[in-house]
Short mmCIF file of C-alpha atoms in Angstrom, two decimals:
data_model
loop_
_atom_site.label_atom_id
_atom_site.label_comp_id
_atom_site.label_asym_id
_atom_site.label_seq_id
_atom_site.Cartn_x
_atom_site.Cartn_y
_atom_site.Cartn_z
CA MET A 754 -3.54 28.40 -22.72
CA VAL A 755 -1.51 25.03 -21.97
CA ASP A 756 0.40 25.12 -18.75
CA VAL A 757 3.36 23.22 -19.80
CA THR A 758 4.61 22.92 -16.31
CA ALA A 759 1.73 20.81 -15.25
CA PRO A 760 0.32 18.91 -18.25
CA PRO A 761 -2.71 16.92 -17.95
CA LEU A 762 -1.91 13.31 -16.86
CA SER A 763 -1.69 10.12 -18.85
CA PRO A 764 0.43 11.33 -22.05
CA THR A 765 1.52 7.85 -22.88
CA ASP A 766 -0.46 4.77 -24.09
CA ARG A 767 0.63 2.58 -21.30
CA SER A 768 -0.26 4.96 -18.43
CA THR A 769 -3.88 4.97 -19.97
CA VAL A 770 -6.38 3.17 -17.69
CA ARG A 771 -7.81 0.36 -19.42
CA ARG A 772 -10.30 -0.92 -16.48
CA HIS A 773 -12.99 1.10 -15.20
CA ARG A 774 -12.01 4.06 -17.39
CA ASP A 775 -14.72 6.10 -15.79
CA ARG A 776 -12.49 6.10 -12.63
CA GLN A 777 -9.48 7.61 -14.47
CA ARG A 778 -8.73 11.28 -13.30
CA ALA A 779 -6.84 13.65 -15.53
CA ASP A 780 -6.17 16.66 -13.23
CA ARG A 781 -2.38 16.76 -12.24
CA ALA A 782 -3.42 18.25 -8.94
CA GLU A 783 -5.25 14.97 -7.88
CA LEU A 784 -1.91 13.05 -8.53
CA HIS A 785 -0.17 15.52 -6.18
CA ALA A 786 -2.91 15.05 -3.66
CA VAL A 787 -2.67 11.46 -3.60
CA LEU A 788 1.17 11.28 -3.62
CA ASP A 789 1.16 13.90 -0.73
CA GLU A 790 -1.34 12.21 1.37
CA ALA A 791 -0.05 8.75 1.37
CA LEU A 792 2.35 7.54 4.18
CA VAL A 793 3.93 4.58 2.11
CA ALA A 794 4.62 3.96 -1.52
CA HIS A 795 5.01 0.50 -3.22
CA VAL A 796 8.05 0.33 -5.83
CA GLY A 797 8.33 -2.02 -8.27
CA ARG A 798 11.48 -3.17 -10.06
CA VAL A 799 12.63 -5.96 -12.34
CA VAL A 800 15.25 -8.17 -10.65
CA ASP A 801 16.60 -11.09 -12.65
CA GLY A 802 13.63 -10.73 -15.10
CA GLU A 803 11.20 -11.08 -12.38
CA PRO A 804 8.88 -8.31 -10.59
CA VAL A 805 10.06 -7.27 -7.00
CA VAL A 806 7.62 -4.72 -4.99
CA LEU A 807 8.89 -3.21 -1.61
CA PRO A 808 7.29 -0.57 0.44
CA THR A 809 9.29 2.72 0.94
CA LEU A 810 8.60 6.04 2.27
CA HIS A 811 8.41 8.73 -0.46
CA ALA A 812 8.05 12.39 -0.94
CA ARG A 813 7.11 14.86 -3.68
CA VAL A 814 8.94 18.07 -4.53
CA GLY A 815 7.19 19.73 -7.45
CA GLU A 816 7.11 17.30 -10.27
CA THR A 817 9.76 15.00 -8.81
CA LEU A 818 9.00 12.01 -6.40
CA TYR A 819 11.77 11.07 -3.99
CA LEU A 820 12.24 7.70 -2.61
CA HIS A 821 14.65 6.31 0.04
CA GLY A 822 17.10 4.05 -1.69
CA SER A 823 19.68 1.86 -0.21
CA SER A 824 23.16 0.58 -1.06
CA GLY A 825 22.10 -3.17 -0.26
CA ALA A 826 22.48 -5.58 -3.32
CA ALA A 827 18.70 -6.30 -3.73
CA SER A 828 17.40 -2.72 -2.91
CA LEU A 829 16.66 0.36 -5.16
CA ARG A 830 19.84 2.09 -6.31
CA GLY A 831 18.53 4.22 -9.28
CA ASP A 832 19.42 4.12 -12.86
CA GLU A 833 16.65 1.67 -13.72
CA PRO A 834 12.73 1.66 -14.68
CA VAL A 835 10.47 1.44 -11.82
CA CYS A 836 6.91 1.86 -11.03
CA VAL A 837 5.81 3.61 -7.90
CA THR A 838 2.18 3.03 -6.80
CA VAL A 839 0.46 4.58 -3.97
CA THR A 840 -2.99 3.67 -2.79
CA ILE A 841 -5.15 5.35 -0.22
CA ILE A 842 -8.32 3.24 0.97
CA ASP A 843 -11.14 5.85 1.48
CA GLY A 844 -13.97 3.24 2.20
CA LEU A 845 -15.52 -0.12 1.74
CA VAL A 846 -18.33 -0.42 -0.61
CA TYR A 847 -21.03 -2.92 0.79
CA ALA A 848 -23.08 -3.95 -2.08
CA ARG A 849 -25.93 -6.55 -2.70
CA ARG A 850 -23.79 -8.56 -4.82
CA TRP A 851 -20.21 -10.16 -4.41
CA PHE A 852 -19.85 -9.19 -7.96
CA THR A 853 -20.44 -5.44 -7.12
CA GLN A 854 -18.76 -5.48 -3.69
CA SER A 855 -15.88 -2.61 -3.76
CA ALA A 856 -13.67 -0.07 -2.29
CA ASN A 857 -13.54 3.53 -2.45
CA TYR A 858 -9.83 4.29 -2.98
CA ARG A 859 -7.42 6.72 -4.61
CA SER A 860 -4.32 5.42 -6.38
CA ALA A 861 -1.47 6.91 -8.44
CA VAL A 862 0.86 5.11 -10.68
CA VAL A 863 4.15 6.59 -11.67
CA ARG A 864 6.47 4.94 -14.19
CA GLY A 865 9.68 6.01 -15.30
CA HIS A 866 13.53 5.59 -15.26
CA ALA A 867 14.67 6.21 -11.60
CA ARG A 868 17.73 8.47 -11.07
CA ARG A 869 20.19 8.35 -8.18
CA VAL A 870 20.30 11.92 -6.69
CA THR A 871 23.98 12.89 -6.44
CA ASP A 872 23.78 16.46 -6.00
CA ARG A 873 24.29 17.14 -2.32
CA ASP A 874 21.72 20.12 -2.08
CA GLU A 875 19.07 18.01 -4.13
CA ALA A 876 19.59 15.11 -1.68
CA LEU A 877 19.25 17.46 1.40
CA ALA A 878 16.02 18.85 0.25
CA ALA A 879 14.59 15.38 -0.81
CA MET A 880 15.46 14.02 2.84
CA ARG A 881 13.97 16.98 4.39
CA ALA A 882 10.68 16.21 2.29
CA LEU A 883 10.93 12.76 3.24
CA VAL A 884 10.86 13.42 6.86
CA ARG A 885 8.07 16.12 6.33
CA GLN A 886 5.78 13.83 4.51
CA VAL A 887 5.17 11.58 7.45
CA ALA A 888 5.91 13.98 10.04
CA PRO A 889 5.27 17.72 9.24
CA GLY A 890 7.30 19.91 11.36
CA GLN A 891 9.81 17.18 12.41
CA GLU A 892 12.25 18.42 9.69
CA ASP A 893 12.73 21.36 11.88
CA HIS A 894 12.69 19.79 15.36
CA ALA A 895 15.24 17.05 14.22
CA ASP A 896 18.58 17.40 13.05
CA PRO A 897 19.71 17.35 9.37
CA PRO A 898 22.23 14.34 8.44
CA SER A 899 25.75 14.46 9.41
CA ARG A 900 28.26 14.08 6.58
CA LYS A 901 28.65 10.40 7.36
CA GLU A 902 24.84 9.88 7.51
CA MET A 903 24.48 11.72 4.06
CA ALA A 904 27.12 9.05 2.83
CA ALA A 905 24.88 6.33 4.14
CA THR A 906 21.66 7.26 2.67
CA SER A 907 20.72 7.04 -1.01
CA ILE A 908 18.06 9.09 -2.40
CA VAL A 909 16.60 8.11 -5.76
CA ALA A 910 14.30 10.42 -8.08
CA LEU A 911 11.49 9.77 -10.34
CA ASP A 912 9.94 12.37 -12.59
CA LEU A 913 6.16 12.44 -12.53
CA THR A 914 6.23 12.64 -16.43
CA GLU A 915 4.24 9.35 -16.80
CA ALA A 916 1.58 9.03 -14.31
CA SER A 917 -2.08 8.09 -13.78
CA VAL A 918 -4.55 8.50 -11.01
CA LYS A 919 -7.62 6.19 -10.67
CA ALA A 920 -10.27 6.62 -7.95
CA ARG A 921 -13.69 5.29 -7.02
CA THR A 922 -16.04 7.23 -4.94
CA GLY A 923 -19.70 7.07 -4.11
CA PRO A 924 -22.26 4.27 -3.27
CA PRO A 925 -22.57 0.59 -4.42
CA GLY A 926 -22.87 0.35 -8.26
CA ASP A 927 -25.99 -1.70 -7.73
CA GLY A 928 -28.59 0.61 -6.53
CA ASP A 929 -31.08 -0.34 -9.13
CA ALA A 930 -31.79 -3.42 -7.15
CA VAL A 931 -33.98 -1.13 -4.88
CA ALA A 932 -36.52 -0.28 -7.69
CA ALA A 933 -36.52 -3.98 -8.36
CA GLY A 934 -37.57 -4.67 -4.77
CA ASP A 935 -34.38 -5.53 -3.01
CA ASP A 936 -34.68 -3.83 0.48
CA ARG A 937 -31.53 -5.00 1.76
CA TRP A 938 -29.12 -2.63 3.30
CA ALA A 939 -25.95 -1.56 1.14
CA GLY A 940 -23.68 1.46 1.62
CA VAL A 941 -20.24 2.75 2.14
CA VAL A 942 -18.10 2.43 5.28
CA GLY A 943 -15.69 5.33 5.45
CA LEU A 944 -12.15 4.53 6.60
CA ALA A 945 -9.29 6.82 7.53
CA THR A 946 -5.89 6.77 8.96
CA ARG A 947 -6.21 8.02 12.54
CA VAL A 948 -3.70 8.43 15.42
CA THR A 949 -4.17 6.15 18.12
CA GLY A 950 -2.06 7.56 20.74
CA VAL A 951 1.55 8.77 21.30
CA THR A 952 4.49 7.14 23.06
CA THR A 953 7.25 8.99 24.18
CA CYS A 954 10.81 7.41 23.97
CA PRO A 955 11.30 5.47 27.08
CA ALA A 956 14.78 6.85 27.42
CA LEU A 957 13.29 10.50 28.10
CA PRO A 958 12.30 11.61 31.59
CA GLU A 959 8.56 10.88 32.38
CA GLY A 960 6.60 14.20 31.42
CA THR A 961 8.81 15.41 28.69
CA PRO A 962 6.30 17.68 26.83
CA VAL A 963 5.15 16.58 23.31
CA PRO A 964 5.76 19.29 20.85
CA ALA A 965 2.82 21.23 19.27
CA HIS A 966 3.78 19.66 15.52
CA VAL A 967 3.24 16.17 16.89
CA PRO A 968 -0.52 14.81 16.38
CA THR A 969 -1.82 13.15 19.51
CA GLY A 970 -5.08 12.25 18.23
CA MET B 589 9.15 -32.21 15.01
CA VAL B 590 9.08 -30.10 11.64
CA ASP B 591 5.64 -29.27 10.55
CA VAL B 592 5.66 -29.40 6.89
CA THR B 593 2.34 -27.84 6.14
CA ALA B 594 3.51 -24.63 7.80
CA PRO B 595 7.34 -24.35 7.09
CA PRO B 596 9.20 -21.16 8.44
CA LEU B 597 9.53 -18.25 6.07
CA SER B 598 12.19 -17.52 3.54
CA PRO B 599 13.31 -20.78 2.20
CA THR B 600 15.00 -19.30 -0.68
CA ASP B 601 17.99 -16.92 -1.14
CA ARG B 602 16.06 -14.20 -2.87
CA SER B 603 13.41 -13.87 -0.30
CA THR B 604 15.96 -13.40 2.55
CA VAL B 605 15.65 -9.81 3.91
CA ARG B 606 19.13 -8.05 3.28
CA ARG B 607 18.65 -4.64 4.70
CA HIS B 608 17.72 -4.33 8.49
CA ARG B 609 17.94 -7.91 8.90
CA ASP B 610 16.83 -7.77 12.62
CA ARG B 611 13.36 -6.80 11.37
CA GLN B 612 12.86 -10.13 9.48
CA ARG B 613 10.25 -12.32 10.98
CA ALA B 614 10.42 -16.14 10.54
CA ASP B 615 6.98 -17.17 11.77
CA ARG B 616 4.45 -18.27 9.30
CA ALA B 617 1.63 -17.03 11.47
CA GLU B 618 3.11 -13.45 11.35
CA LEU B 619 2.77 -13.67 7.30
CA HIS B 620 -0.95 -14.79 7.87
CA ALA B 621 -1.59 -12.16 10.21
CA VAL B 622 -0.24 -9.23 7.72
CA LEU B 623 -1.99 -10.67 4.91
CA ASP B 624 -5.21 -11.08 6.69
CA GLU B 625 -5.26 -7.75 8.29
CA ALA B 626 -4.24 -5.56 4.94
CA LEU B 627 -7.12 -4.21 2.99
CA VAL B 628 -5.16 -3.68 -0.20
CA ALA B 629 -2.15 -5.41 -2.03
CA HIS B 630 0.23 -4.26 -4.53
CA VAL B 631 0.95 -6.75 -7.36
CA GLY B 632 3.96 -6.07 -9.36
CA ARG B 633 4.30 -7.75 -12.82
CA VAL B 634 6.85 -7.25 -15.62
CA VAL B 635 5.37 -6.06 -18.79
CA ASP B 636 7.26 -5.39 -21.82
CA GLY B 637 10.30 -5.74 -19.67
CA GLU B 638 9.35 -2.97 -17.34
CA PRO B 639 7.70 -3.34 -13.84
CA VAL B 640 3.99 -2.42 -13.15
CA VAL B 641 2.60 -2.36 -9.91
CA LEU B 642 -1.27 -1.97 -9.59
CA PRO B 643 -3.55 -2.37 -6.25
CA THR B 644 -5.71 -5.00 -5.79
CA LEU B 645 -8.05 -6.63 -3.20
CA HIS B 646 -6.70 -9.89 -1.93
CA ALA B 647 -7.48 -12.72 0.38
CA ARG B 648 -5.83 -15.90 2.02
CA VAL B 649 -7.07 -19.19 2.10
CA GLY B 650 -4.94 -21.43 3.89
CA GLU B 651 -1.61 -21.15 2.08
CA THR B 652 -3.13 -19.54 -1.26
CA LEU B 653 -3.49 -16.01 -1.76
CA TYR B 654 -6.15 -14.87 -3.93
CA LEU B 655 -6.17 -11.78 -6.08
CA HIS B 656 -8.85 -10.21 -8.28
CA GLY B 657 -7.47 -10.57 -11.99
CA SER B 658 -9.27 -9.21 -14.97
CA SER B 659 -9.66 -9.77 -18.66
CA GLY B 660 -8.11 -6.46 -19.63
CA ALA B 661 -4.78 -6.30 -21.76
CA ALA B 662 -2.69 -4.48 -19.18
CA SER B 663 -4.27 -6.57 -16.26
CA LEU B 664 -3.17 -9.54 -14.25
CA ARG B 665 -4.09 -12.64 -15.79
CA GLY B 666 -2.14 -15.41 -14.39
CA ASP B 667 0.36 -17.61 -15.66
CA GLU B 668 3.02 -15.25 -15.01
CA PRO B 669 5.68 -14.18 -12.13
CA VAL B 670 4.30 -11.92 -9.61
CA CYS B 671 5.24 -10.10 -6.58
CA VAL B 672 2.41 -9.38 -4.05
CA THR B 673 3.44 -6.87 -1.25
CA VAL B 674 1.06 -5.56 1.57
CA THR B 675 1.99 -3.07 4.10
CA ILE B 676 0.38 -1.89 7.26
CA ILE B 677 1.79 1.30 8.91
CA ASP B 678 1.25 1.00 12.49
CA GLY B 679 3.04 4.32 13.77
CA LEU B 680 5.17 7.05 12.79
CA VAL B 681 8.80 7.09 14.58
CA TYR B 682 9.73 10.75 15.57
CA ALA B 683 13.49 10.84 15.97
CA ARG B 684 16.12 13.50 17.04
CA ARG B 685 17.76 12.97 13.77
CA TRP B 686 16.42 12.90 10.02
CA PHE B 687 18.92 9.84 9.62
CA THR B 688 16.89 7.87 12.44
CA GLN B 689 13.56 9.20 11.49
CA SER B 690 11.11 5.88 10.49
CA ALA B 691 8.07 4.22 10.59
CA ASN B 692 6.78 1.42 12.40
CA TYR B 693 5.25 -1.19 9.88
CA ARG B 694 4.64 -4.52 8.94
CA SER B 695 4.79 -5.74 5.31
CA ALA B 696 4.55 -9.20 3.71
CA VAL B 697 6.45 -9.87 0.27
CA VAL B 698 5.09 -12.98 -1.82
CA ARG B 699 6.78 -13.96 -4.92
CA GLY B 700 5.82 -16.71 -7.14
CA HIS B 701 4.27 -17.76 -10.28
CA ALA B 702 0.58 -16.68 -10.53
CA ARG B 703 -2.07 -19.32 -11.55
CA ARG B 704 -5.52 -18.41 -13.23
CA VAL B 705 -8.08 -20.28 -11.07
CA THR B 706 -10.38 -22.34 -13.54
CA ASP B 707 -11.97 -24.70 -11.18
CA ARG B 708 -15.60 -23.24 -10.36
CA ASP B 709 -15.35 -24.39 -6.70
CA GLU B 710 -12.00 -22.80 -5.95
CA ALA B 711 -13.19 -19.66 -7.85
CA LEU B 712 -16.43 -19.25 -5.63
CA ALA B 713 -14.67 -19.97 -2.30
CA ALA B 714 -11.86 -17.50 -3.37
CA MET B 715 -14.64 -14.73 -4.31
CA ARG B 716 -16.25 -15.28 -0.72
CA ALA B 717 -12.68 -14.81 0.82
CA LEU B 718 -12.25 -11.69 -1.32
CA VAL B 719 -15.58 -10.35 0.07
CA ARG B 720 -14.99 -11.17 3.47
CA GLN B 721 -11.33 -9.90 3.70
CA VAL B 722 -12.85 -6.39 3.37
CA ALA B 723 -16.49 -6.82 4.73
CA PRO B 724 -16.55 -9.89 7.16
CA GLY B 725 -20.26 -10.99 7.15
CA GLN B 726 -20.97 -9.34 3.90
CA GLU B 727 -20.35 -12.76 2.16
CA ASP B 728 -23.59 -14.27 3.71
CA HIS B 729 -25.55 -10.82 3.28
CA ALA B 730 -24.75 -10.40 -0.31
CA ASP B 731 -25.55 -12.61 -3.20
CA PRO B 732 -22.85 -14.91 -4.77
CA PRO B 733 -22.03 -14.39 -8.60
CA SER B 734 -24.45 -15.59 -11.34
CA ARG B 735 -23.11 -17.77 -14.06
CA LYS B 736 -22.66 -14.40 -16.07
CA GLU B 737 -20.82 -12.62 -13.35
CA MET B 738 -18.60 -15.88 -12.64
CA ALA B 739 -17.52 -15.55 -16.24
CA ALA B 740 -16.56 -11.87 -16.20
CA THR B 741 -14.50 -12.48 -12.82
CA SER B 742 -10.80 -13.60 -13.16
CA ILE B 743 -9.38 -15.06 -9.96
CA VAL B 744 -5.53 -15.49 -9.65
CA ALA B 745 -3.94 -17.58 -7.14
CA LEU B 746 -0.22 -17.69 -5.64
CA ASP B 747 1.07 -20.13 -3.31
CA LEU B 748 2.59 -18.72 -0.17
CA THR B 749 5.64 -20.86 -0.58
CA GLU B 750 8.19 -18.00 -1.14
CA ALA B 751 7.38 -15.09 1.42
CA SER B 752 8.88 -12.90 3.97
CA VAL B 753 7.72 -10.71 6.64
CA LYS B 754 9.41 -7.46 7.77
CA ALA B 755 8.46 -5.62 10.58
CA ARG B 756 9.64 -2.34 12.83
CA THR B 757 8.11 -1.88 16.21
CA GLY B 758 9.24 0.12 19.18
CA PRO B 759 10.72 3.78 19.97
CA PRO B 760 13.23 5.71 17.97
CA GLY B 761 16.46 4.28 17.36
CA ASP B 762 18.63 7.04 18.64
CA GLY B 763 17.42 6.86 22.54
CA ASP B 764 21.11 7.07 23.27
CA ALA B 765 21.21 10.64 22.63
CA VAL B 766 19.32 11.20 26.02
CA ALA B 767 22.24 10.07 27.88
CA ALA B 768 24.45 12.55 26.01
CA GLY B 769 22.33 15.36 27.09
CA ASP B 770 19.48 15.65 24.37
CA ASP B 771 16.28 16.38 25.79
CA ARG B 772 14.29 16.98 22.79
CA TRP B 773 10.96 15.00 22.42
CA ALA B 774 10.86 11.81 20.48
CA GLY B 775 8.62 8.97 20.39
CA VAL B 776 5.91 7.33 18.13
CA VAL B 777 2.93 8.48 16.95
CA GLY B 778 0.50 5.19 16.79
CA LEU B 779 -1.57 4.90 13.57
CA ALA B 780 -4.56 2.68 12.57
CA THR B 781 -7.16 2.53 9.96
CA ARG B 782 -10.70 3.68 11.60
CA VAL B 783 -14.25 3.70 10.51
CA THR B 784 -15.19 7.32 10.08
CA GLY B 785 -18.95 6.82 9.33
CA VAL B 786 -21.32 4.80 7.42
CA THR B 787 -23.38 6.14 4.31
CA THR B 788 -26.53 4.25 3.37
CA CYS B 789 -27.03 3.75 -0.35
CA PRO B 790 -28.99 6.87 -1.61
CA ALA B 791 -31.58 4.38 -3.51
CA LEU B 792 -32.75 2.91 -0.13
CA PRO B 793 -35.63 4.33 2.07
CA GLU B 794 -34.22 6.38 4.93
CA GLY B 795 -33.88 4.73 8.20
CA THR B 796 -32.88 1.38 6.54
CA PRO B 797 -31.35 -0.30 9.25
CA VAL B 798 -27.55 -0.97 9.12
CA PRO B 799 -27.02 -4.93 9.85
CA ALA B 800 -25.01 -5.76 12.77
CA HIS B 801 -21.95 -7.25 10.83
CA VAL B 802 -21.37 -3.55 9.43
CA PRO B 803 -18.91 -1.68 11.66
CA THR B 804 -20.02 1.88 12.37
CA GLY B 805 -17.31 3.24 14.32
#
C-alpha cells in the first residue's frame, strides 16, 4: 500500500541524482533526518538573473520546511523559486590517490516555490520550530514574540515535495590497491559537531545556573 | 598606501551586506580565514531559470577559489555565473526571547563568473589544494592523478573579486533584560567540528600504522 502522505523521494526528473547515483537515497525518513540534524541551510535564489546563496536557520514541521525570511531588499521574501540545501559532513575519506580522496556526508536538496507565511498560528508554530531546531527546550525557556516582533519577522515556507538526499558512507573507494601491494594507510577520519563550552551572558550574575536543556559538552 | 593585491572586501553594490550591517567584515584576511577553515562550500547556479545549490569541496589558492566540477549534465561546468557560500557555525546563542535567539557564525559569499580550468599545471595545483583543504599532508601521502584521472576531473575557478564576509560573535543581544529584572539564564553554547575517531580501511592488515598527518582526535 502506498502511503501518500510520505511518498518516496525524487518524483521529478530534475531532482534525480545524476552523479554518483549509488549515493542517492530514496527514503523520505532520511530526508527528514538530514534536515532535522543540520544547524544551517543554504538558500539559493535567482536575483537579477544570477544565483545568490545565503545561509539561514531552518526547521521542518511535517512535510514543510520553514526558513527565516527578511523584509530587506536582497533577502528571501517568499513567492519565488528557491533551492534549499543542507549538508552534514560525517567524515573525511583519506584515500591512496587524490582522485579517490573524498568526504563522507549527507546532503538534502529541496526545490520549490517559496511561500511567505501570513497565517499567525502557522508563523508562531514555525518560529517555535526554528528555535527548537538549534536549541531544543529553549522554545519553552524563552518568550514567544510580541506583536511587534511578529511583525518584524518574516517566515518563508517550502513544501518537501521535490527533494533528494545523497549520502556517502564507508571506506575509501580504492581498497583494491591493497591486493595490488599498496600498504599505505588509508581510512576515514570521523567528524562531528561538538559543544566546546558554555558562556553565560555577561549581564547575568556570576553563578547563574545553566538550565538542564542547555548542552554543556 | 593601498595594497592593490588585497583590496578591501565588497567593492560592488550587490555584495554589500544589507541585513545586520554591523556584522559585515571588511578585511580580506577574514574572507581567506573562513574559506580556508570550511570543509564544504555550497555552490549556487541558475539552471533553466531556477536556482540550484549543491555542496562541493573547495580550496583557495591566493585570490582564486577552486571547486570540483563534473562532466555531468546538471553539474558545475564553468563559464556561468555562480555564487559560492561557506558558513561556519561557532555557537548557538540562547536568548531570553525567540526573537533574539541566534547563532554565532562566520560566512563568506563569493559571486562571479566561473571559469573552467584548462591549464594542466593550474588544474594539478588546484587538485593538490583540494586534497590539502580537507586533509592536510594527504596531498603528499597520496598519489597525484594519472592522465586518465586528470581527464575525468573538471576543476572550476572563481576569482575572489566580489566577496563579502559576515560574522556574528558574542553574547545574546537582549542582555538589557537583566537590568529590568529578568534573571533567566542566557548565553552561548560554543560549537566546533571535532574528530570522533579514525577507521582504517578494512582492506588493510590490522595494525597498519596511522600516519602522523592524520588527525586522530
